[in-house]
Short mmCIF file of C-alpha atoms in Angstrom, two decimals:
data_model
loop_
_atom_site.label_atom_id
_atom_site.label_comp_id
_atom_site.label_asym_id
_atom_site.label_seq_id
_atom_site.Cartn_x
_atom_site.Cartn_y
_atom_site.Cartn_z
CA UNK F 10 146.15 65.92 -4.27
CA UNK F 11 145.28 65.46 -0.39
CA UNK F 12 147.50 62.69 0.07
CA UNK F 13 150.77 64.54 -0.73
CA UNK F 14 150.12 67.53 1.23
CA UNK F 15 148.94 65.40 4.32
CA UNK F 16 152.47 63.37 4.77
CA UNK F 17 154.91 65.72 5.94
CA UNK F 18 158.32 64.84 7.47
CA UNK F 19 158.49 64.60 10.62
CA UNK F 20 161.68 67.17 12.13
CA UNK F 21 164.74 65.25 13.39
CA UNK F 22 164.62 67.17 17.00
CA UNK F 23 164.77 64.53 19.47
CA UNK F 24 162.55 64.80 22.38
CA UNK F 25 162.29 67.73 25.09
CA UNK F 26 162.69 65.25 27.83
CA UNK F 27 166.24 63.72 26.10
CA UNK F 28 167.91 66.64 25.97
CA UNK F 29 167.19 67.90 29.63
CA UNK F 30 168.50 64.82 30.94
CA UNK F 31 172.05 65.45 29.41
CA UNK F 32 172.22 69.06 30.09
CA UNK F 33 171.25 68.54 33.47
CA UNK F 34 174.20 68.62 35.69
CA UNK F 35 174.21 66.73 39.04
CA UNK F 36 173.79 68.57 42.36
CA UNK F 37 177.31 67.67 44.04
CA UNK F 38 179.06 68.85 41.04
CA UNK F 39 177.21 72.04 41.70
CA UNK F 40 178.03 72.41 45.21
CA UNK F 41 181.51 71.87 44.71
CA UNK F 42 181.76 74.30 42.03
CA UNK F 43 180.38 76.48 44.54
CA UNK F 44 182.78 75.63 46.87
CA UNK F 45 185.60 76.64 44.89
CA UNK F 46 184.49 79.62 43.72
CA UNK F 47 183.96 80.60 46.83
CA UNK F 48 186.85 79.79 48.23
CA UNK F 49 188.95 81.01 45.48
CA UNK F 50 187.64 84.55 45.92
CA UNK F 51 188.48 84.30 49.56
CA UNK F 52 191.64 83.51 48.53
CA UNK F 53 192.28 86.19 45.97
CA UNK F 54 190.95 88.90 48.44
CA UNK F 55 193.43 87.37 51.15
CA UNK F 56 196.32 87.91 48.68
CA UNK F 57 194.98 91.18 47.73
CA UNK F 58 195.40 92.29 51.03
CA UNK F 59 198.35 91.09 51.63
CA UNK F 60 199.42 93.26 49.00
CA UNK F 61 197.78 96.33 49.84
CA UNK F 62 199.09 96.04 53.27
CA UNK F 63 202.72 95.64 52.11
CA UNK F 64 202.96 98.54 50.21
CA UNK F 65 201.29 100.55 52.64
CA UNK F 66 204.48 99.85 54.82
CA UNK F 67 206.85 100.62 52.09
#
């Protein structure tokens, strides 16, 4: 009665350290996406104001 209860299945997870490894993204594709973010906000607010200006002279 021992013997049954002491073989369990192992879980099918794969390992901690497998799954960080393909998650992990690498750190120039981070800094670019920074980049662009930042520069498309700079961008938005430059069109922004080049609305807000305009129809301030209307």
């Amino acid at each position: 009665m021992t013997e049954p209860e002491a073989r369990q299945p192992e879980p099918a997870v794969p390992a901690k350290k497998d799954m960080s490894m393909e998650e992990k993204l690498p750190r120039g594709l981070w800094i670019r996406l920074i980049i662009y973010v930042a520069v498309g906000h700079v961008f938005a607010a430059f069109i922004y104001l080049l609305f807000t200006l305009g129809a301030q002279n209307q």
